[in-house]
mmCIF file of C-alpha atoms and ligand atoms in Angstrom:
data_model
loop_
_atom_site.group_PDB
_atom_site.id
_atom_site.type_symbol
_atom_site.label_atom_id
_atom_site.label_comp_id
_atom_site.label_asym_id
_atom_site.label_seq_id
_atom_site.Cartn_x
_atom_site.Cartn_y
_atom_site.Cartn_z
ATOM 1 C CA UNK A 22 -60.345 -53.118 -106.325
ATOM 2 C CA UNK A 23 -60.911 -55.423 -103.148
ATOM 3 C CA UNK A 24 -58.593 -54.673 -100.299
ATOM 4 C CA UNK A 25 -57.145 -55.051 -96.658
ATOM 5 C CA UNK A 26 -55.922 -52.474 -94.767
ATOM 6 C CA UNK A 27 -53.896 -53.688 -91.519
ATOM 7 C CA UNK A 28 -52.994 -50.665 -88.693
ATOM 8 C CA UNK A 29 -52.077 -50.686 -84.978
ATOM 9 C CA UNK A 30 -53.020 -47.705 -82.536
ATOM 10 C CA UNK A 31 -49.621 -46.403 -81.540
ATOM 11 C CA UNK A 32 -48.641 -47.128 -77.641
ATOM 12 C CA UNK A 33 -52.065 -49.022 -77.543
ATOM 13 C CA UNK A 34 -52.695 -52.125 -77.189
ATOM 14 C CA UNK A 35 -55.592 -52.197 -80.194
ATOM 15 C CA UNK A 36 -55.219 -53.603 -83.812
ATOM 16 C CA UNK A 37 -57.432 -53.164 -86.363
ATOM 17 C CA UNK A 38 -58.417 -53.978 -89.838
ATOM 18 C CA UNK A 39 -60.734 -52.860 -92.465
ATOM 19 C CA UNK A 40 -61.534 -55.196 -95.202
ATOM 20 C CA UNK A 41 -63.572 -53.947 -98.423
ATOM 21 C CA UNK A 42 -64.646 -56.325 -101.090
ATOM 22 C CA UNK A 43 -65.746 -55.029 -104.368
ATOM 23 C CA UNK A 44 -65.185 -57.207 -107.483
ATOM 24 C CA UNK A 45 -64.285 -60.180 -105.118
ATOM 25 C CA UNK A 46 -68.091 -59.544 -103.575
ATOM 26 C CA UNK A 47 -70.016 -58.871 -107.360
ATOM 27 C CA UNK A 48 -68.532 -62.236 -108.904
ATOM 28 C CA UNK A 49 -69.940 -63.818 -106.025
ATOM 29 C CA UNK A 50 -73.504 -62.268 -106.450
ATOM 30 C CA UNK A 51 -73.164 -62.926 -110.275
ATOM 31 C CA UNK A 52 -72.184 -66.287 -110.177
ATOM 32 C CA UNK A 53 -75.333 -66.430 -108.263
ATOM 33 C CA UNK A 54 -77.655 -64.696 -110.218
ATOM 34 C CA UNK A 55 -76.444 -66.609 -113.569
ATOM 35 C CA UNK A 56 -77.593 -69.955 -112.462
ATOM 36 C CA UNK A 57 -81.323 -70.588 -114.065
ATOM 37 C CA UNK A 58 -82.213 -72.738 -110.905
ATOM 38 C CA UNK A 59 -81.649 -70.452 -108.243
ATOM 39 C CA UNK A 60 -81.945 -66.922 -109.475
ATOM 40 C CA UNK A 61 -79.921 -63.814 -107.658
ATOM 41 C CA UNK A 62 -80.069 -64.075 -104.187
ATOM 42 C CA UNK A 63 -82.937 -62.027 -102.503
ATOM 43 C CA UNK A 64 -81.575 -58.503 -101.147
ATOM 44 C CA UNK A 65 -81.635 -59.788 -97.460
ATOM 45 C CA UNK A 66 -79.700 -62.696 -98.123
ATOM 46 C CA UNK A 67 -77.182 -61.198 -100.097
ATOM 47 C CA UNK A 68 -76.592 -58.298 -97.335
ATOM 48 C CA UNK A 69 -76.040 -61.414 -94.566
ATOM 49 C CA UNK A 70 -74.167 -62.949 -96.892
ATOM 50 C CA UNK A 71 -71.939 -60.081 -97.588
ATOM 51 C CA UNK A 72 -71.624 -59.581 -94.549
ATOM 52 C CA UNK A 73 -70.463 -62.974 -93.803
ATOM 53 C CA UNK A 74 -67.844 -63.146 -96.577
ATOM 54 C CA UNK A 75 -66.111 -59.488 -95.303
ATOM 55 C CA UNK A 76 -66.255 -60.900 -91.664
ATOM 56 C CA UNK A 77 -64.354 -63.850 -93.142
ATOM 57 C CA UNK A 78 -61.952 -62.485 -94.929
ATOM 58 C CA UNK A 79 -61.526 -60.453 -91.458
ATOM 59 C CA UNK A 80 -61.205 -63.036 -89.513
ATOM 60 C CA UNK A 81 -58.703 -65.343 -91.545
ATOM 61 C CA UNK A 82 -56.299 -61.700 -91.894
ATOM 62 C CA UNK A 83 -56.654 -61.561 -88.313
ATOM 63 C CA UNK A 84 -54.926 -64.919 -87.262
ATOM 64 C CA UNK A 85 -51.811 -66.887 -87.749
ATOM 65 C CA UNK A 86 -53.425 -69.890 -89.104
ATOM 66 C CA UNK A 87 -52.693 -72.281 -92.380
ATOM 67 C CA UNK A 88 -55.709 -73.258 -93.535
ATOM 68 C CA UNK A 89 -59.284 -72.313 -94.627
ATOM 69 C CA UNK A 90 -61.635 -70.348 -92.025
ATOM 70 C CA UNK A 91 -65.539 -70.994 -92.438
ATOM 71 C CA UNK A 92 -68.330 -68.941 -91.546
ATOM 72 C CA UNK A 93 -71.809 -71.238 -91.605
ATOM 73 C CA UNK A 94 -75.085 -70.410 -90.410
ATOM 74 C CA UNK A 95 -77.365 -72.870 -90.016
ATOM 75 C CA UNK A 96 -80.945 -71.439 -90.248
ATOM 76 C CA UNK A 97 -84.130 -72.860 -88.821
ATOM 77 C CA UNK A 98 -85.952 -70.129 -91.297
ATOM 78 C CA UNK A 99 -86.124 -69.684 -94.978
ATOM 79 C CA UNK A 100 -82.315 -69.554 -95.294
ATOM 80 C CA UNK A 101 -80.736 -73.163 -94.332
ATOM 81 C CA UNK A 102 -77.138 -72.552 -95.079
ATOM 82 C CA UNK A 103 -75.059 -69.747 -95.368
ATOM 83 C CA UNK A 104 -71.030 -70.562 -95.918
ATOM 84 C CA UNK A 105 -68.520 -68.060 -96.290
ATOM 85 C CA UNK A 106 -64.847 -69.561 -97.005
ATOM 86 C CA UNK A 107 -61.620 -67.303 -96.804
ATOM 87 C CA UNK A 108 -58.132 -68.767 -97.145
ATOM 88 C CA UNK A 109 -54.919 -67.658 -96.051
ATOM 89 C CA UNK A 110 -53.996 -65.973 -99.492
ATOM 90 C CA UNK A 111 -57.378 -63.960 -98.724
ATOM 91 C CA UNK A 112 -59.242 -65.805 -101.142
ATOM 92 C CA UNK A 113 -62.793 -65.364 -101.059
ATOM 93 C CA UNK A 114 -66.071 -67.672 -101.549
ATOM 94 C CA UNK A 115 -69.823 -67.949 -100.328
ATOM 95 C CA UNK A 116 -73.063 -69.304 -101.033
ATOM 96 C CA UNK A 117 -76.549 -69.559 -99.779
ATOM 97 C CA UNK A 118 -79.268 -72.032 -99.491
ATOM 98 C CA UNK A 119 -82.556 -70.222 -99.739
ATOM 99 C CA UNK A 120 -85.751 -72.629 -99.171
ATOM 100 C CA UNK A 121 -88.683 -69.974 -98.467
ATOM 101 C CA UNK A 122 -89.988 -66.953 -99.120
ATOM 102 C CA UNK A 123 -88.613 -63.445 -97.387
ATOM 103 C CA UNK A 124 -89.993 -60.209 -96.978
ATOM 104 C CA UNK A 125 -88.266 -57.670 -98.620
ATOM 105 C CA UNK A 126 -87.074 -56.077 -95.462
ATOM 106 C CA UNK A 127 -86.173 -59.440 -93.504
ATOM 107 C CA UNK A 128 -83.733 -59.132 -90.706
ATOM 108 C CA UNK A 129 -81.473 -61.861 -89.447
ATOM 109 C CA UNK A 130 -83.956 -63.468 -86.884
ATOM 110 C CA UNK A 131 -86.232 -63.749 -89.926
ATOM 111 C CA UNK A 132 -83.816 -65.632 -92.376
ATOM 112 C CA UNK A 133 -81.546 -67.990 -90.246
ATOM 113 C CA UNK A 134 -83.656 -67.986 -86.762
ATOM 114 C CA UNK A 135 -87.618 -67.709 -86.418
ATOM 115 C CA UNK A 136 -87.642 -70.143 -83.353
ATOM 116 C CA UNK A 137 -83.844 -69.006 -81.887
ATOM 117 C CA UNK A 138 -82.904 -72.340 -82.852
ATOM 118 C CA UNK A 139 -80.269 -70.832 -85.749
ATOM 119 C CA UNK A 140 -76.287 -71.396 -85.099
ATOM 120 C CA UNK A 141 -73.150 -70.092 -86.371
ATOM 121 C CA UNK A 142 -70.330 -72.219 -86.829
ATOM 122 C CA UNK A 143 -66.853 -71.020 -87.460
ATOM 123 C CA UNK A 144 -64.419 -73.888 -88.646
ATOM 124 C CA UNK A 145 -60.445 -73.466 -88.548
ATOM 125 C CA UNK A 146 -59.648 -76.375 -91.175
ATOM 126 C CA UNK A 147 -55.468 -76.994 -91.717
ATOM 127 C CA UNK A 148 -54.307 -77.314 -94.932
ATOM 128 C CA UNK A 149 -52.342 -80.020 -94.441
ATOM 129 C CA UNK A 150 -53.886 -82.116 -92.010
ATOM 130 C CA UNK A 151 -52.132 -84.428 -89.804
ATOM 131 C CA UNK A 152 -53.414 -87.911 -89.511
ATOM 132 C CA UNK A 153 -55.873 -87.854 -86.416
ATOM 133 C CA UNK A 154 -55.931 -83.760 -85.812
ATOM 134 C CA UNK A 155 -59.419 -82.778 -86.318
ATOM 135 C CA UNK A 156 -60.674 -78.934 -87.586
ATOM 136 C CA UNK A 157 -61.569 -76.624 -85.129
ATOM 137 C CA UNK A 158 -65.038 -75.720 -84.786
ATOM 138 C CA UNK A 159 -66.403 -73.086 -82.620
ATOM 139 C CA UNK A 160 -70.289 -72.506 -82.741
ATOM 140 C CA UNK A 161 -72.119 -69.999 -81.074
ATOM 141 C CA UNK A 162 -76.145 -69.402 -80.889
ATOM 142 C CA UNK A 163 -77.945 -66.480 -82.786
ATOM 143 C CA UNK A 164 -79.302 -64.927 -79.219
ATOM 144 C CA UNK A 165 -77.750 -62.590 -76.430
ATOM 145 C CA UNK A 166 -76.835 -63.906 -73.466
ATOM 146 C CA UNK A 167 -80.561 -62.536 -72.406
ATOM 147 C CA UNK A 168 -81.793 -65.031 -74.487
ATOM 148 C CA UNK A 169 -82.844 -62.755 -76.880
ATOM 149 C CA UNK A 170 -82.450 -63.074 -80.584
ATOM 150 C CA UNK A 171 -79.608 -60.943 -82.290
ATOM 151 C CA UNK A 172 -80.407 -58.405 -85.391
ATOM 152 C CA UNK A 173 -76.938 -57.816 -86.027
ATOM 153 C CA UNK A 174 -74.008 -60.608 -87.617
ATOM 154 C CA UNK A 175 -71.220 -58.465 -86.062
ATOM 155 C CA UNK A 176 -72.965 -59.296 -82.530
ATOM 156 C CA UNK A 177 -73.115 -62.819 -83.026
ATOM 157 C CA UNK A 178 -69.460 -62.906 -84.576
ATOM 158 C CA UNK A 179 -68.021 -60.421 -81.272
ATOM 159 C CA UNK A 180 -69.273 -62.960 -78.915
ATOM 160 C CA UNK A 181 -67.789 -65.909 -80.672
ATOM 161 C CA UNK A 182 -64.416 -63.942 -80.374
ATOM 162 C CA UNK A 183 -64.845 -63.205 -77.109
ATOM 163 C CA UNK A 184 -65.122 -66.513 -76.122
ATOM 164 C CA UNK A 185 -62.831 -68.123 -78.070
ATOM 165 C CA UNK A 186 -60.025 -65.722 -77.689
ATOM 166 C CA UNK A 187 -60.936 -64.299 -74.630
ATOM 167 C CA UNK A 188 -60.306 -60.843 -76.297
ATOM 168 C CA UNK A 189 -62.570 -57.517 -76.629
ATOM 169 C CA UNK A 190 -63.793 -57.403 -80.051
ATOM 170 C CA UNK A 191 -65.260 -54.792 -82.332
ATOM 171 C CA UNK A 192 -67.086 -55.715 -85.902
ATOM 172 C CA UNK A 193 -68.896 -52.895 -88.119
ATOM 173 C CA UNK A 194 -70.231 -55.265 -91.157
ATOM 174 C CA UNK A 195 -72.203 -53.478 -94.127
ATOM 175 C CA UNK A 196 -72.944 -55.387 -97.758
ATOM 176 C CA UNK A 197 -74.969 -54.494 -100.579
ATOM 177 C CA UNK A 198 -74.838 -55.410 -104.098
ATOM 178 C CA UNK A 199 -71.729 -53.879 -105.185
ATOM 179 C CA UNK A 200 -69.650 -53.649 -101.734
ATOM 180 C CA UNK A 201 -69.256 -56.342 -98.977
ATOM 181 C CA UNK A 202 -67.054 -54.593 -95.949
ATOM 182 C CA UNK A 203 -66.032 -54.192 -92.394
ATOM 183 C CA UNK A 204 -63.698 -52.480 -89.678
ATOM 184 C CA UNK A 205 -62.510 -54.887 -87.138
ATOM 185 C CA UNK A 206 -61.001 -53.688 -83.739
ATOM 186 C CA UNK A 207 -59.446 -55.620 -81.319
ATOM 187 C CA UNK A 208 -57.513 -55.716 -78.190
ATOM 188 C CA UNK A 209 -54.146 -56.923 -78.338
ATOM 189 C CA UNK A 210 -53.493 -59.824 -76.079
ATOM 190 C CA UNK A 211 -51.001 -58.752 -72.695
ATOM 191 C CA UNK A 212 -48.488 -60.739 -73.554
ATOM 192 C CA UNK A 213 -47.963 -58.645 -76.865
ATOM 193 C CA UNK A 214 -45.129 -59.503 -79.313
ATOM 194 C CA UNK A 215 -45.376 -63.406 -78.518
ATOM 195 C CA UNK A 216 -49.251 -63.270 -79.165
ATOM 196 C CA UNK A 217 -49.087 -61.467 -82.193
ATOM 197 C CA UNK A 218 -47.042 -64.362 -83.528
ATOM 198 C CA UNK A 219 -48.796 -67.237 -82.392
ATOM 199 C CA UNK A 220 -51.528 -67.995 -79.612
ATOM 200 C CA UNK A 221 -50.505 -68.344 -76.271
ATOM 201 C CA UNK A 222 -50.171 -71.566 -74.443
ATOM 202 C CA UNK A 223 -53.592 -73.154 -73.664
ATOM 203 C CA UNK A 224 -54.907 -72.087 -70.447
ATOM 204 C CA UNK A 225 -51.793 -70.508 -69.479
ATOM 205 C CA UNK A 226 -51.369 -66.995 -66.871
ATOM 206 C CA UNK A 227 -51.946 -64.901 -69.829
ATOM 207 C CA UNK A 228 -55.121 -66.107 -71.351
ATOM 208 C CA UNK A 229 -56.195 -66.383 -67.461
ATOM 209 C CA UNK A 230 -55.095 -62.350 -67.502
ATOM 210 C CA UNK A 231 -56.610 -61.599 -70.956
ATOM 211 C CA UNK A 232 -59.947 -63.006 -69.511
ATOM 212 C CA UNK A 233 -59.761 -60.530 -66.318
ATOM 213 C CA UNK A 234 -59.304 -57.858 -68.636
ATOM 214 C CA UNK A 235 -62.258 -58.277 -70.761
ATOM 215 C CA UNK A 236 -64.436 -54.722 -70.849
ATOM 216 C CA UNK A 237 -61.748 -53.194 -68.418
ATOM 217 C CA UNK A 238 -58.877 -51.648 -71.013
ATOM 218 C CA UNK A 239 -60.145 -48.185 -71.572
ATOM 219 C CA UNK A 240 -58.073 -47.465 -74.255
ATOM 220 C CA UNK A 241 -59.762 -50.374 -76.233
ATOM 221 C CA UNK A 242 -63.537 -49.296 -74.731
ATOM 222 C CA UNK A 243 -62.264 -45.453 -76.596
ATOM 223 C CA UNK A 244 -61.194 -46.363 -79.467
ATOM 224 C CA UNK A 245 -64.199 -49.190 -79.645
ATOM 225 C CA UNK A 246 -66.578 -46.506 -78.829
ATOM 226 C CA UNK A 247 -65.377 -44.357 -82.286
ATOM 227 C CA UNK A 248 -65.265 -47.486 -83.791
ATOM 228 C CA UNK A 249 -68.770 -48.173 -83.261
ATOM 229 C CA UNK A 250 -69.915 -44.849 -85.200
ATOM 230 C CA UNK A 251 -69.163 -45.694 -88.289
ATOM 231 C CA UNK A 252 -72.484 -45.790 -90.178
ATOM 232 C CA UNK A 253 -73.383 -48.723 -92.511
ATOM 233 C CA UNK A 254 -74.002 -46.217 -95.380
ATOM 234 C CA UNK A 255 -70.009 -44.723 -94.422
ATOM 235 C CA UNK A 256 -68.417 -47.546 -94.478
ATOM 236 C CA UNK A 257 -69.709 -48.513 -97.944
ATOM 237 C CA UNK A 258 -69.153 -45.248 -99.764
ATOM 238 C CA UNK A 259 -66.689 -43.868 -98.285
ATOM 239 C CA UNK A 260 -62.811 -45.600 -99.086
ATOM 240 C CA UNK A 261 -60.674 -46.954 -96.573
ATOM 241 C CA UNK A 262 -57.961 -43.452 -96.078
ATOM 242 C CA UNK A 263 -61.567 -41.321 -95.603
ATOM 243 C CA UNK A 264 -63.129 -43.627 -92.678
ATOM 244 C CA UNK A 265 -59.883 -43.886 -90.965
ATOM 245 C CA UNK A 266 -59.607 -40.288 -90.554
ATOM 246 C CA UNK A 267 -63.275 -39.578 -89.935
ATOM 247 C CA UNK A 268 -63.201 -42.067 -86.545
ATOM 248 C CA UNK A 269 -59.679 -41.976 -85.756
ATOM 249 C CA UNK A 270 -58.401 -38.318 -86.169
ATOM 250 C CA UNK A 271 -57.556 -37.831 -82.674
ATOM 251 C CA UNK A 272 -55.369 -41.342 -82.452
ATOM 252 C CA UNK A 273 -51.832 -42.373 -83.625
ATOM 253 C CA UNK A 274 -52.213 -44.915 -86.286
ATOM 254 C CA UNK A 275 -49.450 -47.589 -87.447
ATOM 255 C CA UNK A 276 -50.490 -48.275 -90.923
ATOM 256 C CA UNK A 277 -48.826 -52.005 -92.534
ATOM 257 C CA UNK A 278 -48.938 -51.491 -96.231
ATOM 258 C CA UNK A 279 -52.470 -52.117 -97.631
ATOM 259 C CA UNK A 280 -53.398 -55.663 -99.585
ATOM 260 C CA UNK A 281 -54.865 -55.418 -102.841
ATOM 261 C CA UNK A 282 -54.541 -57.055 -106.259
ATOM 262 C CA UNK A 283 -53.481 -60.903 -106.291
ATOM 263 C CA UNK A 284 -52.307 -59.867 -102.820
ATOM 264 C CA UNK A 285 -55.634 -58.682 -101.777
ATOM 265 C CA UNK A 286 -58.852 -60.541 -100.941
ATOM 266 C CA UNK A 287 -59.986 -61.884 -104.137
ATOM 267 C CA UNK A 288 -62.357 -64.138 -105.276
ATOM 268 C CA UNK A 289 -61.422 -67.813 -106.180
ATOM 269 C CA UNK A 290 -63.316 -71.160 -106.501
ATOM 270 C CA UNK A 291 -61.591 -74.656 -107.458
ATOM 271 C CA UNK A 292 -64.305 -75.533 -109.882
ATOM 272 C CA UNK A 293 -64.011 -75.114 -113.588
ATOM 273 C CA UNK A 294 -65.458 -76.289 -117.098
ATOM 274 C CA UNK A 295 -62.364 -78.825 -116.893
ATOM 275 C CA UNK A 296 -63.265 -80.464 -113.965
ATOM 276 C CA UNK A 297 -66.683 -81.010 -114.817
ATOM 277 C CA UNK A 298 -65.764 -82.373 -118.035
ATOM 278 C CA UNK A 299 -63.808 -84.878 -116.168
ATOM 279 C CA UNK A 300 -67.023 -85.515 -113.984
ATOM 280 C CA UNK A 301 -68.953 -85.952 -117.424
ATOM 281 C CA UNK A 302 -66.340 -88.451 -118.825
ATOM 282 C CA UNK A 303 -66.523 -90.688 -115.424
ATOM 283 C CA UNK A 304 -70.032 -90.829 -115.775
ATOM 284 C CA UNK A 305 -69.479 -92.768 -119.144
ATOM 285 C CA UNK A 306 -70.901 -91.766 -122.270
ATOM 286 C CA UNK A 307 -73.841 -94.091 -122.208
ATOM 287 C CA UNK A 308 -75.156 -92.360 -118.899
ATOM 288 C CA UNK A 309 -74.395 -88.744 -120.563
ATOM 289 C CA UNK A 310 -75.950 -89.790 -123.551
ATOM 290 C CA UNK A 311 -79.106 -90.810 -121.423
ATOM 291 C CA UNK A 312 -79.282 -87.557 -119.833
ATOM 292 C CA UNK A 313 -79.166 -86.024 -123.032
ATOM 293 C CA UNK A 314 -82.367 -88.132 -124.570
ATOM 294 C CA UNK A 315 -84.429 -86.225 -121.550
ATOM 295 C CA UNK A 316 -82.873 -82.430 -121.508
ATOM 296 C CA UNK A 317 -81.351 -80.293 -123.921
ATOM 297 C CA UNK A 318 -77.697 -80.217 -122.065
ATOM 298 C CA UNK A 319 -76.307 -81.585 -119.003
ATOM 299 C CA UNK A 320 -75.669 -78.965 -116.076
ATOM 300 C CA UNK A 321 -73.571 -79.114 -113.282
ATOM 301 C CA UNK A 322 -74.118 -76.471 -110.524
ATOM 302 C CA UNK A 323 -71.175 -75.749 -108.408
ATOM 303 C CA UNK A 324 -72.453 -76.296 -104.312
ATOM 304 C CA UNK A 325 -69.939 -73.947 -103.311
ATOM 305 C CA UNK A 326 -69.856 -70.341 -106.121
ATOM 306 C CA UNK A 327 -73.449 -71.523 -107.461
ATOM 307 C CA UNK A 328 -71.749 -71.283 -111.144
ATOM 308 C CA UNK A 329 -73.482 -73.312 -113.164
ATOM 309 C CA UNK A 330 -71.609 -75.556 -116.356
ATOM 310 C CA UNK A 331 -73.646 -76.896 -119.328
ATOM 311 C CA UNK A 332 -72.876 -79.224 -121.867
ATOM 312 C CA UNK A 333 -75.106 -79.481 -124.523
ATOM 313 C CA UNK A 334 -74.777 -82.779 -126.546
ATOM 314 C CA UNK A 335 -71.821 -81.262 -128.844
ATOM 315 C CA UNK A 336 -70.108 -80.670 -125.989
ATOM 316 C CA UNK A 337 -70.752 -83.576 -124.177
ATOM 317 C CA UNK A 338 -69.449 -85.810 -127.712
ATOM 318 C CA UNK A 339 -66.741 -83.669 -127.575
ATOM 319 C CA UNK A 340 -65.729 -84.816 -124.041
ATOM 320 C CA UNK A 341 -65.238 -88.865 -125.049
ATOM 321 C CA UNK A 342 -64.099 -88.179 -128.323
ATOM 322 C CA UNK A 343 -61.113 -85.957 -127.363
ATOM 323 C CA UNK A 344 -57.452 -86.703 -127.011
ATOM 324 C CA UNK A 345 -57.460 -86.944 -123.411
ATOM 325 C CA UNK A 346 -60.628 -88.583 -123.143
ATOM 326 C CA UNK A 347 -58.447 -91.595 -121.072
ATOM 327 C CA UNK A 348 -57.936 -89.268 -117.717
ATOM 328 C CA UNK A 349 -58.775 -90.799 -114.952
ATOM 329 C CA UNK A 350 -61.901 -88.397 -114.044
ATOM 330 C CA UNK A 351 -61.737 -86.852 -110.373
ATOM 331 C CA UNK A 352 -64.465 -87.841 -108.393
ATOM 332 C CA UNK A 353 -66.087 -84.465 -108.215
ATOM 333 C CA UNK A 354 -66.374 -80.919 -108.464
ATOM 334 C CA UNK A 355 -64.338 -79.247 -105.168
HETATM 335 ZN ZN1 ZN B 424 -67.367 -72.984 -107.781
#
C-alpha cells in the first residue's frame, strides 16, 4: 500500500518525511501503457517520472498549502513535458510527453536538457482562487550553479527549496516500475512552532536569519550526511520502519502516525467514461456519427493519466439515445 511517514529528530531542529508509492505509482504506469497511441513509457522516463510524482507528493505533505502543487519539466530533448500533480488529500497524478527516441540508459540531461536549455517549474495553485490572486510559480534551471548540467532530480528540486524557502534541503528520489519513493530532510525554520504552522512574514528577521543559516546548522549537515546514504536500490526494497533504522539508529526520532489507505497518497484523476460521454453528446450526434464513418470507435485520451476511453458506434448510439441524453455536456475532460 502507498504511504507517508511524517517524523521529527527529537531536540533538533530537522523534519523529515519518507513517501513510498506503490499501487498509486503502477496505475499511473498502466494507465500509460494501455493507451494504443503512446505505448508504456520508456524505462528512463518512467524512473524521472517516478521520481517526480514521489517528490510531489513530498513536497505538497511538506507545506501548509490548499491547493494543488505541480512538478513540470519542460525538456528541450526527447521528453517535452513531464507533470506531476499532488493535492492536499495526497492525491497523486503524472504524465509524460515523449517526442524522440532514448537510449536505454538515458540520464536526465539526455531526456529534458541536451542544450541546458530544460526548466523545472513548480506551481502552488489555490483551490479556491480569489479573484485577481495568481498561482505561484517557482522555476529553476536543470544546471548547477557551475553551469553545469544536473544528473540527479533531487539536485534540481534541493536548489529550488533552497531558494524559495531559504531552508537546507535533503531529497533521496528512486522509481522503477513497481515503486516510486523518497526521504525528504529538512531544516526546521528558527522561528519553530509559528513556521511549522504557516510561513513566516515575507522578508521578515527570520527568513533574513534562516538565510544566514543556510549550510551552517550541524545538526542538519549530520543527520543530512546519513541521509544522503541511503542507496537507490534501499530505499526501494527495503519498507519505511527498516530504512529509518538503518540511517537513523543513533538519533531520537518523533514519529506522527503514518498515512496510508484513503488517507495515504493515492492515485486519483477527474476524468471518467461519464465525462467523456458528456463530451461525445456536446459534439452532437451528426459529428460522432461522422467520426464513426472513418474509424471503428471514437477515443478520447485523457492529457493528464493518458487513460484512454472508446466508444465504438453502440456506444456512441447509446449516448443520444439515453435518458439523460438532455445534460448540458461539460466542456471537457479535466
Ligand atoms: Zn485522467
Amino acid at each position: 500500500m502507498s504511504e507517508l511517514h511524517k517524523f521529527l529528530f527529537e531536540g533538533l531542529p530537522v523534519r523529515g518525511m519518507v513517501v513510498r508509492l506503490t499501487e498509486a505509482w503502477q496505475e499511473i504506469l498502466a494507465r500509460r501503457a494501455a493507451n494504443s497511441h503512446t505505448g508504456a513509457y520508456p524505462a528512463p522516463v518512467a524512473e524521472m517520472l517516478g521520481e517526480m510524482t514521489a517528490a510531489a507528493a513530498l513536497m505538497q505533505a511538506n507545506i501548509k498549502f490548499n491547493g494543488a502543487l505541480t512538478l513540470q519539466i519542460y525538456g528541450d530533448g526527447p521528453v517535452k513535458v513531464a507533470v506531476a500533480e499532488a493535492k492536499p488529500d495526497l492525491s497523486v497524478r503524472a504524465t509524460a510527453s515523449v517526442a524522440g527516441e532514448l537510449p536505454p540508459d538515458a540520464a536526465l540531461p539526455d531526456m529534458v536538457n541536451v542544450s541546458n536549455k530544460g526548466r523545472c517549474a513548480i506551481t502552488l495553485e489555490p483551490r479556491e482562487r480569489q479573484p485577481g490572486q495568481q498561482p505561484y510559480q517557482g522555476v529553476v534551471p536543470l544546471f548547477g550553479d557551475d553551469g553545469k548540467k544536473l544528473h540527479k532530480l533531487s539536485d534540481v528540486l534541493q536548489h529550488y527549496m533552497l531558494q524559495s524557502e531559504q531552508l537546507d534541503t535533503t531529497l533521496v528520489l528512486a522509481a522503477d516500475d513497481k515503486v516510486a519513493a523518497g526521504l525528504l530532510i529538512q531544516r526546521l525554520p528558527l522561528a519553530g512552532e509559528g513556521n511549522l504552522a504557516g510561513a513566516a512574514p515575507a522578508g521578515g528577521a527570520s527568513e533574513r536569519a534562516d538565510e544566514d543559516e543556510i549550510g551552517l546548522n550541524e545538526d542538519y549537515n549530520r543527520v543530512s550526511i546519513l541521509a544522503s546514504t541511503l542507496t537507490r536500490e534501499e530505499l526501494l526494497t527495503l519498507d519505511v520502519e527498516t530504512i529509518l533504522r538503518r540511517l537513523f539508529w543513533e538519533e531520537k526520532l518523533l514519529r506522527f502516525t503514518p498515512q496510508a489507505g484513503m488517507l495515504g497518497p493515492h492515485f486519483a484523476c477527474t476524468c471518467s467514461r461519464e465525462r467523456v460521454a458528456n463530451m461525445i453528446r456536446g459534439l452532437g450526434a451528426e459529428e460522432a456519427e461522422s467520426i464513426l464513418a472513418e474509424r471503428e470507435d471514437i477515443e478520447v485520451g485523457c492529457e493528464f493519466c493518458g487513460k484512454q476511453y472508446r466508444f465504438d458506434a453502440v456506444d456512441t448510439a447509446q449516448i443520444f439515445t439515453s435518458p439523460d441524453a438532455q445534460l448540458p455536456p461539460s466542456d471537457s475532460v479535466q
